[in-house]
Short mmCIF file of C-alpha atoms and ligand atoms in Angstrom, two decimals:
data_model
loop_
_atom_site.label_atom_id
_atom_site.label_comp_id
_atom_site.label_asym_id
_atom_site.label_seq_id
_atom_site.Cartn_x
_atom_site.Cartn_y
_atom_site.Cartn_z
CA UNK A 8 100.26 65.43 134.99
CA UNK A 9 103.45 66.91 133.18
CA UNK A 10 102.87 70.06 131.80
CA UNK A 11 102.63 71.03 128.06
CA UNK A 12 105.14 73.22 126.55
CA UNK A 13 105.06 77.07 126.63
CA UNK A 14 105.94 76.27 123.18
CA UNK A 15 103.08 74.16 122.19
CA UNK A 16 100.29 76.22 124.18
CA UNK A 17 101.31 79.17 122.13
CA UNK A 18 101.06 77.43 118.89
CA UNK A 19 98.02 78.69 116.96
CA UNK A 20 95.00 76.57 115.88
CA UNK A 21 94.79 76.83 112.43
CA UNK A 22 92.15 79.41 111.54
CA UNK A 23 91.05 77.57 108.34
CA UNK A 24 90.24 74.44 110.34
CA UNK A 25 88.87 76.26 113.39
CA UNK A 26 84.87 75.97 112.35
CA UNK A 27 85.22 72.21 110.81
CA UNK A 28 83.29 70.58 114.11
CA UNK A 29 80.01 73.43 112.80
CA UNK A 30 80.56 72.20 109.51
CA UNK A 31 80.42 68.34 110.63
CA UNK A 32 77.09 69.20 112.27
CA UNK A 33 75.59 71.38 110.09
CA UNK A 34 76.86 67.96 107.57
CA UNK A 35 75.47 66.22 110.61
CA UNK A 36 71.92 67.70 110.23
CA UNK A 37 71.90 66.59 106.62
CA UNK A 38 73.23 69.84 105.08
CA UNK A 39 74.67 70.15 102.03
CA UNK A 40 78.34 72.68 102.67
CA UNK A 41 79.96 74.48 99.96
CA UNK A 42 83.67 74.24 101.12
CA UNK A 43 84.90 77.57 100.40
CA UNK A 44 87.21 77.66 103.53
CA UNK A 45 90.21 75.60 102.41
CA UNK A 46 92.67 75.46 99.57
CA UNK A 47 92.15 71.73 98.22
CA UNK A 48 91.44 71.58 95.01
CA UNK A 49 89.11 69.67 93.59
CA UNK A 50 91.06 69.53 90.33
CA UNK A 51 92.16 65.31 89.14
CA UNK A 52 95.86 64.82 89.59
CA UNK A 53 97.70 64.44 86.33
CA UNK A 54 97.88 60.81 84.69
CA UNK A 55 101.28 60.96 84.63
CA UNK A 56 101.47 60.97 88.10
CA UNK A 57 99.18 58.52 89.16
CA UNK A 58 100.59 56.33 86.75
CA UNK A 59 103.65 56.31 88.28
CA UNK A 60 102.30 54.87 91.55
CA UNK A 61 100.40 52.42 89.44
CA UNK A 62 103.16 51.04 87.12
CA UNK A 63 105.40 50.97 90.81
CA UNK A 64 107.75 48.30 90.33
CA UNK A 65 109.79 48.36 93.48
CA UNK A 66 110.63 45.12 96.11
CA UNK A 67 111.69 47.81 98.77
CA UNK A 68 110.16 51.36 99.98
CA UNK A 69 113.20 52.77 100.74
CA UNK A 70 114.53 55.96 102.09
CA UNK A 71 115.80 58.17 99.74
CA UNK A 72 118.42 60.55 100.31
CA UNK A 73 118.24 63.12 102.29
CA UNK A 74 117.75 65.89 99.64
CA UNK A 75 115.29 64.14 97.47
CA UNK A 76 116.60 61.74 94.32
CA UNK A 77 119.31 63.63 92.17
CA UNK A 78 117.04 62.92 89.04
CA UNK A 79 113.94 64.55 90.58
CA UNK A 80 116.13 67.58 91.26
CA UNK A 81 117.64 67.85 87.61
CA UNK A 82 114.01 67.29 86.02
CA UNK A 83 113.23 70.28 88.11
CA UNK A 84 116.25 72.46 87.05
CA UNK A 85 114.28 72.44 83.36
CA UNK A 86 110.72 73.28 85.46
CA UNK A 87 112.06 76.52 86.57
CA UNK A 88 113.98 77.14 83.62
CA UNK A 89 110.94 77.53 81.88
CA UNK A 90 110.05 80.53 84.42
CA UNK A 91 113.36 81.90 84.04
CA UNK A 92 114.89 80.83 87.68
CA UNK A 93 118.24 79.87 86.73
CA UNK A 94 119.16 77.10 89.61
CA UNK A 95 121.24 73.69 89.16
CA UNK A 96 120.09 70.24 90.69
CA UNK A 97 122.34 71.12 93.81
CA UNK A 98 120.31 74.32 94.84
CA UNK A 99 117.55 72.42 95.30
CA UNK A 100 116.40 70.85 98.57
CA UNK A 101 113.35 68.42 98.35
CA UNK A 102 111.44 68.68 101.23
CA UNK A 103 108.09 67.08 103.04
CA UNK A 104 105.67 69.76 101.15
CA UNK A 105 106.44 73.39 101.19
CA UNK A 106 105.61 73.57 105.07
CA UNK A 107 108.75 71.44 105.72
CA UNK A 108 110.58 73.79 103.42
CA UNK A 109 109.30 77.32 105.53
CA UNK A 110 109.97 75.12 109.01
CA UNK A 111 113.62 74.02 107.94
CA UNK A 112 114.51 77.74 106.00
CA UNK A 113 112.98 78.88 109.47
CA UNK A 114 115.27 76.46 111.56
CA UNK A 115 118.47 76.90 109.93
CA UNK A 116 118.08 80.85 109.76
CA UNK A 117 116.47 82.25 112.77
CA UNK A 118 117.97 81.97 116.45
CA UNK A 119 115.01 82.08 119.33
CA UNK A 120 114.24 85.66 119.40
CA UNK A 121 114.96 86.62 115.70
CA UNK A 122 112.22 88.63 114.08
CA UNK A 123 111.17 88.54 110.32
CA UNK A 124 108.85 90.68 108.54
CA UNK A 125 105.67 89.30 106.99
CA UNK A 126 102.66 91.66 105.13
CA UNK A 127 99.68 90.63 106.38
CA UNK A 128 96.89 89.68 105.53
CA UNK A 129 99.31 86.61 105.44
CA UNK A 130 99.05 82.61 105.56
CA UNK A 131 98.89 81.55 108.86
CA UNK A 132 100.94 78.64 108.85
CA UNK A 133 103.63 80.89 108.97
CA UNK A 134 103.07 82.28 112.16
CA UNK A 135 102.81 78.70 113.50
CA UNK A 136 106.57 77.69 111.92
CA UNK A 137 107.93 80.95 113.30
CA UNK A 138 107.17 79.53 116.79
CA UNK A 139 108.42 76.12 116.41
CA UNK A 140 111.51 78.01 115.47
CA UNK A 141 111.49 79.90 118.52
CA UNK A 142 111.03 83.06 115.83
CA UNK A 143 109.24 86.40 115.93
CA UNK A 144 107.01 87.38 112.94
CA UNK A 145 106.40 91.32 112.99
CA UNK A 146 103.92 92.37 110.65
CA UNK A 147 103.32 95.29 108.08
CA UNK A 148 99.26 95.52 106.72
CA UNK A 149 98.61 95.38 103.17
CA UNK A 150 95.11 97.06 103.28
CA UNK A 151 91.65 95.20 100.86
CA UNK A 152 91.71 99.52 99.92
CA UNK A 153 94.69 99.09 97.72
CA UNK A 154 93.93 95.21 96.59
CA UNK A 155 96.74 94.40 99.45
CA UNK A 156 99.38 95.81 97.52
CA UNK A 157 102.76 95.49 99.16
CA UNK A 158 103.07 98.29 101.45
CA UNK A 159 105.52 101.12 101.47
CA UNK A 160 109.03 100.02 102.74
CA UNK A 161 109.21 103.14 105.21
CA UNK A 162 106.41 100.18 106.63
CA UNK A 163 109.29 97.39 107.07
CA UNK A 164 112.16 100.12 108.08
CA UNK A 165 110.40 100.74 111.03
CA UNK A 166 109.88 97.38 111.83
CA UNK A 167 113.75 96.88 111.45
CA UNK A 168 116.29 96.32 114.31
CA UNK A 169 119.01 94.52 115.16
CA UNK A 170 117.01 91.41 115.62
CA UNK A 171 115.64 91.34 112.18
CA UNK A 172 116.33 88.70 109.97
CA UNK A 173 114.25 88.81 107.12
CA UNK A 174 111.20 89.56 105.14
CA UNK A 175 108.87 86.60 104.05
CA UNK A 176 106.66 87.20 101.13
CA UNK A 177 103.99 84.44 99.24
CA UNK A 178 103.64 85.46 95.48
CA UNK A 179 100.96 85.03 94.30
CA UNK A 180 99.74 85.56 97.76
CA UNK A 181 97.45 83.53 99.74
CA UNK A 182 95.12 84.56 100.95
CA UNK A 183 94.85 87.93 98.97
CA UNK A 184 95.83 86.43 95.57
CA UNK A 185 97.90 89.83 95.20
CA UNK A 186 101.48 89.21 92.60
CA UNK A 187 104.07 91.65 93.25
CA UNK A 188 105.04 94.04 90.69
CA UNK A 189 108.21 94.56 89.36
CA UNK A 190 108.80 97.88 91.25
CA UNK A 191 107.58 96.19 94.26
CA UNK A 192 110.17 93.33 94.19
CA UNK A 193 112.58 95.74 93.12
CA UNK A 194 112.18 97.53 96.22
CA UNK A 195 112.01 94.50 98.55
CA UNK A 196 115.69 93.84 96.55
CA UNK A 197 116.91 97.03 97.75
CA UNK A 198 115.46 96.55 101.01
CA UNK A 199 117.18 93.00 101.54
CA UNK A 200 120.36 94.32 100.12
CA UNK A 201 120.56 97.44 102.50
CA UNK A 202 120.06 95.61 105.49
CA UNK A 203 121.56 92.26 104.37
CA UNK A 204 118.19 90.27 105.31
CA UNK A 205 116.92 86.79 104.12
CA UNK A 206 114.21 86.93 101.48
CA UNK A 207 112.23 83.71 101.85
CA UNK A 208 109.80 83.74 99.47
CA UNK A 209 106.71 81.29 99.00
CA UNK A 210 106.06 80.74 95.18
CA UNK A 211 103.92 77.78 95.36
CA UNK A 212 101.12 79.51 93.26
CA UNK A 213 103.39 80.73 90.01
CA UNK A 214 101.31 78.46 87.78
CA UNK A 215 98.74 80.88 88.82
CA UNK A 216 98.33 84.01 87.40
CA UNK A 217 95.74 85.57 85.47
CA UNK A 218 96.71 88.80 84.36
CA UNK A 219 99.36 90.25 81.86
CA UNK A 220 102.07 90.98 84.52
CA UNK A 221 104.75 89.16 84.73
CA UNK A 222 105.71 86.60 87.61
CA UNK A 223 108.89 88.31 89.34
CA UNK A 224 110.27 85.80 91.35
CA UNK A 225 112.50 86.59 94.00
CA UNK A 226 115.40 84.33 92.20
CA UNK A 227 114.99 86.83 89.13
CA UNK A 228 116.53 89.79 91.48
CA UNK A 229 120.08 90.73 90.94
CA UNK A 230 122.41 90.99 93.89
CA UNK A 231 120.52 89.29 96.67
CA UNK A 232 120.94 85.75 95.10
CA UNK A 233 122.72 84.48 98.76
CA UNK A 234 119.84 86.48 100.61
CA UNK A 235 116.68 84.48 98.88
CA UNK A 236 115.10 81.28 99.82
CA UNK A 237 112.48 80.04 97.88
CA UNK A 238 109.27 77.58 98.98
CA UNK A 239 108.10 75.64 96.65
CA UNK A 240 105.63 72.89 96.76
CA UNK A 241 103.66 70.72 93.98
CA UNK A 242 100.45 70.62 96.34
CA UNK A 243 98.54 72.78 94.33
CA UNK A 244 100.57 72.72 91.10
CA UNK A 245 99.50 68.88 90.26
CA UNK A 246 96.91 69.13 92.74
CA UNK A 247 98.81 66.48 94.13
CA UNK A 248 98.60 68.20 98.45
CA UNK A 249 98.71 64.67 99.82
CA UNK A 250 102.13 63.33 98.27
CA UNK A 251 103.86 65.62 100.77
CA UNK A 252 106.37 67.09 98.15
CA UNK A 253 107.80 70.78 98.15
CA UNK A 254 111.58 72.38 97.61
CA UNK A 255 113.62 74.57 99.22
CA UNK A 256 116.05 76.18 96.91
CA UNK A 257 118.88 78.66 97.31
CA UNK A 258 121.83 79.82 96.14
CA UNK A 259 123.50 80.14 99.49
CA UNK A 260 126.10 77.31 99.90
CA UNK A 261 126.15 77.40 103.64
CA UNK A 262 122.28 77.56 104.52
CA UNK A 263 122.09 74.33 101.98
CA UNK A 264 124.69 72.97 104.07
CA UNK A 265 122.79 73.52 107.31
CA UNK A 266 119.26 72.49 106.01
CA UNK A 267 120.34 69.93 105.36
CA UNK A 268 121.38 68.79 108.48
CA UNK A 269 118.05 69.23 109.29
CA UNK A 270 117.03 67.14 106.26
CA UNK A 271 119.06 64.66 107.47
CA UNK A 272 117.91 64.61 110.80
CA UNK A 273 114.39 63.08 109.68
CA UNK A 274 116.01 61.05 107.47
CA UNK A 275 114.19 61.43 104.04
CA UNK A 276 111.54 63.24 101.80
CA UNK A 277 108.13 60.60 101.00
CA UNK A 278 109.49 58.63 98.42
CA UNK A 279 106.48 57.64 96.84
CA UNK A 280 105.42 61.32 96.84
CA UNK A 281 108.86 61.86 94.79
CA UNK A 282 107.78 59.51 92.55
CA UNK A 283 104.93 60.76 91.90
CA UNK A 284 106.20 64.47 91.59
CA UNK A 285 108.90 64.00 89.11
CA UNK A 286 107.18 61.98 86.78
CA UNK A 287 104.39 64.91 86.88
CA UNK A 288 106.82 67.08 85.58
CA UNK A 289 106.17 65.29 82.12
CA UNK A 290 102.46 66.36 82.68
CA UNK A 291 101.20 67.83 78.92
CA UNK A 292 100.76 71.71 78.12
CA UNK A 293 97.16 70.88 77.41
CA UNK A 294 96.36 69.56 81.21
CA UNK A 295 97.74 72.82 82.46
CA UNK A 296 96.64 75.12 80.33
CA UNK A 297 93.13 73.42 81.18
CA UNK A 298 93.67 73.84 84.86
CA UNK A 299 94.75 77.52 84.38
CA UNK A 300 91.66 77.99 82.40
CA UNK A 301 89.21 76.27 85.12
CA UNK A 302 90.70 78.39 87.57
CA UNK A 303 90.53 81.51 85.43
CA UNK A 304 86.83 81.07 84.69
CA UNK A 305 86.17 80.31 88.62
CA UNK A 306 88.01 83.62 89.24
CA UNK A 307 86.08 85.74 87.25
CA UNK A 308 82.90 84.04 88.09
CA UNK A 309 83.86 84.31 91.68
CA UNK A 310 84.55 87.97 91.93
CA UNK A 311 82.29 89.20 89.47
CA UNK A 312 79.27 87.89 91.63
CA UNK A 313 80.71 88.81 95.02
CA UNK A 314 80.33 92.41 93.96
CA UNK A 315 76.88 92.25 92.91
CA UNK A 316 76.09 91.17 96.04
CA UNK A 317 75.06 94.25 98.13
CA UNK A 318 77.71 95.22 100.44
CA UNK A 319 80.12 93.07 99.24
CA UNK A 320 83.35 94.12 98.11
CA UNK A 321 86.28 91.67 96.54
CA UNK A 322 89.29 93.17 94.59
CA UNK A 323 90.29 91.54 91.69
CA UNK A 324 92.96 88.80 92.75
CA UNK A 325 95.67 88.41 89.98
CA UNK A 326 96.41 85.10 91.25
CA UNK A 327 96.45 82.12 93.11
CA UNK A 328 92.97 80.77 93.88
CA UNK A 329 91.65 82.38 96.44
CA UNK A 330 90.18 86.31 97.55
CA UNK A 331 89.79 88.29 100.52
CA UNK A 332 86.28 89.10 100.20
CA UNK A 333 84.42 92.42 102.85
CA UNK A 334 81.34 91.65 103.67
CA UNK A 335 78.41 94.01 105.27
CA UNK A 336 79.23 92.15 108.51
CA UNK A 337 80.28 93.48 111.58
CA UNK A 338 82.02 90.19 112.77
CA UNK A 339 82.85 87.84 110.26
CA UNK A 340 84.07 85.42 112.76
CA UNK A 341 80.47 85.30 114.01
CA UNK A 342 78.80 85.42 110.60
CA UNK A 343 80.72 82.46 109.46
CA UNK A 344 79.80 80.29 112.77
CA UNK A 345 76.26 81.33 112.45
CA UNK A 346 76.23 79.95 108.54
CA UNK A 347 77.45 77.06 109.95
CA UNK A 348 75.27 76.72 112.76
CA UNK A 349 71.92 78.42 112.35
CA UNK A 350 71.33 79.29 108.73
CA UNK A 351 70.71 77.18 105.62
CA UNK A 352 69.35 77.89 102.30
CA UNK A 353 67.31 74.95 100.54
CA UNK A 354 69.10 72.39 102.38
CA UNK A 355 73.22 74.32 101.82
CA UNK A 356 75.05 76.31 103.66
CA UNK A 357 78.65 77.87 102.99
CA UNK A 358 82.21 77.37 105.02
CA UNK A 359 84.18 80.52 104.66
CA UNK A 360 87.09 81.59 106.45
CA UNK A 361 86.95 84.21 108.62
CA UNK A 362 89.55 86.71 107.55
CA UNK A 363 90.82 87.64 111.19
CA UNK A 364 92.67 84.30 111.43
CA UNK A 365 95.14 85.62 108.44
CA UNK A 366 96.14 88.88 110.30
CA UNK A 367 98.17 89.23 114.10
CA UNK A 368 96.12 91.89 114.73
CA UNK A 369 93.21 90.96 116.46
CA UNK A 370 91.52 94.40 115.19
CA UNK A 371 92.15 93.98 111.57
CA UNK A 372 90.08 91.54 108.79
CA UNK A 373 87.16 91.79 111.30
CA UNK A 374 84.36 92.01 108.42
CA UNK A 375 86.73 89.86 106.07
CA UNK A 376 86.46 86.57 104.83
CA UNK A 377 88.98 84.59 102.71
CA UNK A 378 87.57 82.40 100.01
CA UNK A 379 88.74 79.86 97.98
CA UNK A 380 87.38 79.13 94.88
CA UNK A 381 88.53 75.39 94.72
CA UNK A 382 84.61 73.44 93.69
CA UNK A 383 83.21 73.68 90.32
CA UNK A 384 81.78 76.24 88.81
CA UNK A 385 78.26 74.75 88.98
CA UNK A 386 79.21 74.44 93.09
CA UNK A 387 80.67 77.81 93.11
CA UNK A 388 77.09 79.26 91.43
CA UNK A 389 75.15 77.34 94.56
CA UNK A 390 77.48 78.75 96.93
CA UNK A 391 77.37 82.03 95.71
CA UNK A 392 73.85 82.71 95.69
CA UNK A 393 73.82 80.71 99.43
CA UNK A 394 76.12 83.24 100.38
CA UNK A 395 74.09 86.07 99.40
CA UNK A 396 70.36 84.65 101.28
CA UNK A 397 72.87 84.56 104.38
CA UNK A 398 73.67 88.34 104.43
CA UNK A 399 70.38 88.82 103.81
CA UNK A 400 68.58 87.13 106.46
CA UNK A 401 71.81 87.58 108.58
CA UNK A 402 71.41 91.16 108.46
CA UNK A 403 67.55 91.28 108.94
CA UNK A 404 67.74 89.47 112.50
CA UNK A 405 69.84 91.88 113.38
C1 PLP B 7 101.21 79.90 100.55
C2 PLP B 7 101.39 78.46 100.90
N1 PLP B 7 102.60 78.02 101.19
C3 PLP B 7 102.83 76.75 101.54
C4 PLP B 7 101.78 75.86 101.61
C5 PLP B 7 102.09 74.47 102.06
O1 PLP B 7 101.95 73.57 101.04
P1 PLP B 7 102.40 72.06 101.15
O2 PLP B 7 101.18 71.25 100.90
O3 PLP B 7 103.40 71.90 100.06
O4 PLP B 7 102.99 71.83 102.49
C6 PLP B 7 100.49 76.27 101.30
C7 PLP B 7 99.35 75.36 101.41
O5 PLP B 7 98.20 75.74 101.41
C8 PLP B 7 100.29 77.62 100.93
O6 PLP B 7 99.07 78.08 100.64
#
């Protein structure tokens, strides 16, 4: 038999999805599983939106062009006016979700070999990109001790060489649900600037944020407009993660140029997903205010409760929807298997993921677990108190 690629038997299983056969059998066994593990929400897709499949009045499902359908983009120019990013229709690049948008930024700016810089905890998707790129992800750790706060840049100097080509952040982070300060982007500016790096910089969660700090995104930072790339997606915006729709947006004439060779290469964004997308851009205030309050609520419900639970330590995330939690565990890769396999609690169980598959190193996130607080509150209250009979009796066999 031909052999697979080096490539390919490097490429990580994704750490979110790793436990899913334990959670079909514990299903299986008849057991009901709070989903904690994975970042779907539960939330109805705007009207709007699923209108516009509806109402579709189309003979032919065409291709669209390469970059997405020019009125898509310019409905979006007046989206991220609204948050301050001042970009034209032409900056933006609509791609197959944000994933296509961190593959093709990672394509068109990396050479095999070329290292960026990435705090960690950090999604692991990106890990799996930077090797279809041939790419090199170094890592600095953002520690649960300070909330995963960025960490100092003395962190990423060290880390720099003559192979470095940029620093990747997600803000509001997943998993950690950390937002970047000011003084924190403001450094990463200066950072970028000194070394002339790429910034690529995940924002998919802006719509997210629950405290009084304001959203810096990297497009606010003066002088390093030709460094940034921003991801974008409307996966969990519209809660719309099946149409397949993100953005890739920067300022820098000749990286547009070459993504979008690469756009053109596969020919065309999902039109229907376009469809979709743009007319949920005419979604009301009311629907997302409501979804900002649901996940608010959730948030607060969420953290509040893992810290009465003995042992249990969250920080407060300040956004996106999800929380490194540490739990009095010495393997949280084990704990979470065993909910899965060998506990339940009145007929429930929980499916967390085990923190260790967000960091590179295999020693860190060990008693960590990432958890997403996509169900219901009335869910969330079932899983909670699920959660806390499995440290117990977890800890007791022990
Ligand atoms: C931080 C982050 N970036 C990008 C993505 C990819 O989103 P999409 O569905 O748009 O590909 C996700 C999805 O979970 C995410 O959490």
């Amino acid at each position: 038999m031909p052999r697979i690629s080096e490539r390919g038997i490097e490429m990580p299983a994704s750490p979110i999805r790793k436990l899913a056969p334990l959670s079909d059998s514990a299903k299986a066994r008849g057991l009901k599983v709070y989903h904690l593990n994975i970042g779907q929400p539960d939330i109805p897709t705007p009207e709007v939106g699923l209108n516009a499949v509806r109402n579709l009045d189309r003979k032919i499902l065409e291709y669209s062009p390469s970059d997405g359908f020019r009125s898509f983009r310019e409905k979006l120019v007046n989206y991220y006016s609204q948050f301050k990013i001042n970009v034209s229709a032409d900056d933006i690049i609509i791609t197959t979700g944000g994933s296509e948008a961190v593959l093709f930024a990672f394509m068109a700016c990396l050479n095999p070999g070329d290292e960026i810089i990435v705090p960690e905890p950090a999604y692991a998707n990106y890990m799996a990109f930077a090797i279809s790129a041939g790419a090199v992800i170094r890592t600095v750790v953002s520690t649960i001790e300070t909330g995963f706060a960025l960490p100092p840049m003395e962190e990423f100097e060290q880390l720099i060489n003559e192979r470095t080509k940029g620093i990747l952040i997600c803000n509001p982070n997943n998993p950690t649900g950390y937002l970047y300060s000011r003084a924190e982007m403001n450094k990463l500016r200066d950072l970028i600037r000194k070394y002339d790096l790429y910034l690529f910089s995940d924002e998919v969660y802006r719509e997210f944020i629950y405290t009084g700090s304001p959203y810096i995104s990297a497009l606010h930072l003066v002088g390093i407009e030709e460094n940034v790339v921003l991801i974008d997606s409307v996966s969990k915006r519209y809660s719309e993660c099946g149409i397949r729709e993100g953005m890739l947006i920067t300022k820098n004439k000749q990286l547009r140029q070459t993504v979008m060779k690469f756009c053109q290469a596969r020919l065309s964004p999902p039109l229907l997903g376009q469809i979709v997308a743009e007319a949920s851009l005419g979604v009301s205030e009311e629907y997302m205010r409501d979804v900002y309050e649901e996940y608010l609520d959730r948030r607060n419900y969420v953290v509040d409760t893992l810290n009465r639970i003995p042992g249990v330590y969250s920080p407060i995330p300040m956004g996106a929807f999800y929380t490194i939690a540490r739990l009095p565990v010495d393997d949280a890769d084990k704990f979470c298997a065993w909910c899965l396999s060998d506990f339940e609690y009145e007929g429930q169980t929980v499916f967390m993921a085990p923190a260790s598959g967000f960091y590179t190193d295999p020693d860190l996130g060990r008693n960590e677990v990432r958890i997403a607080y996509v169900l219901k509150k009335e869910e969330l209250q079932k899983a909670m108190l699920v959660l806390e009979k499995a440290l117990e009796e977890y800890n007791r066999k022990k």
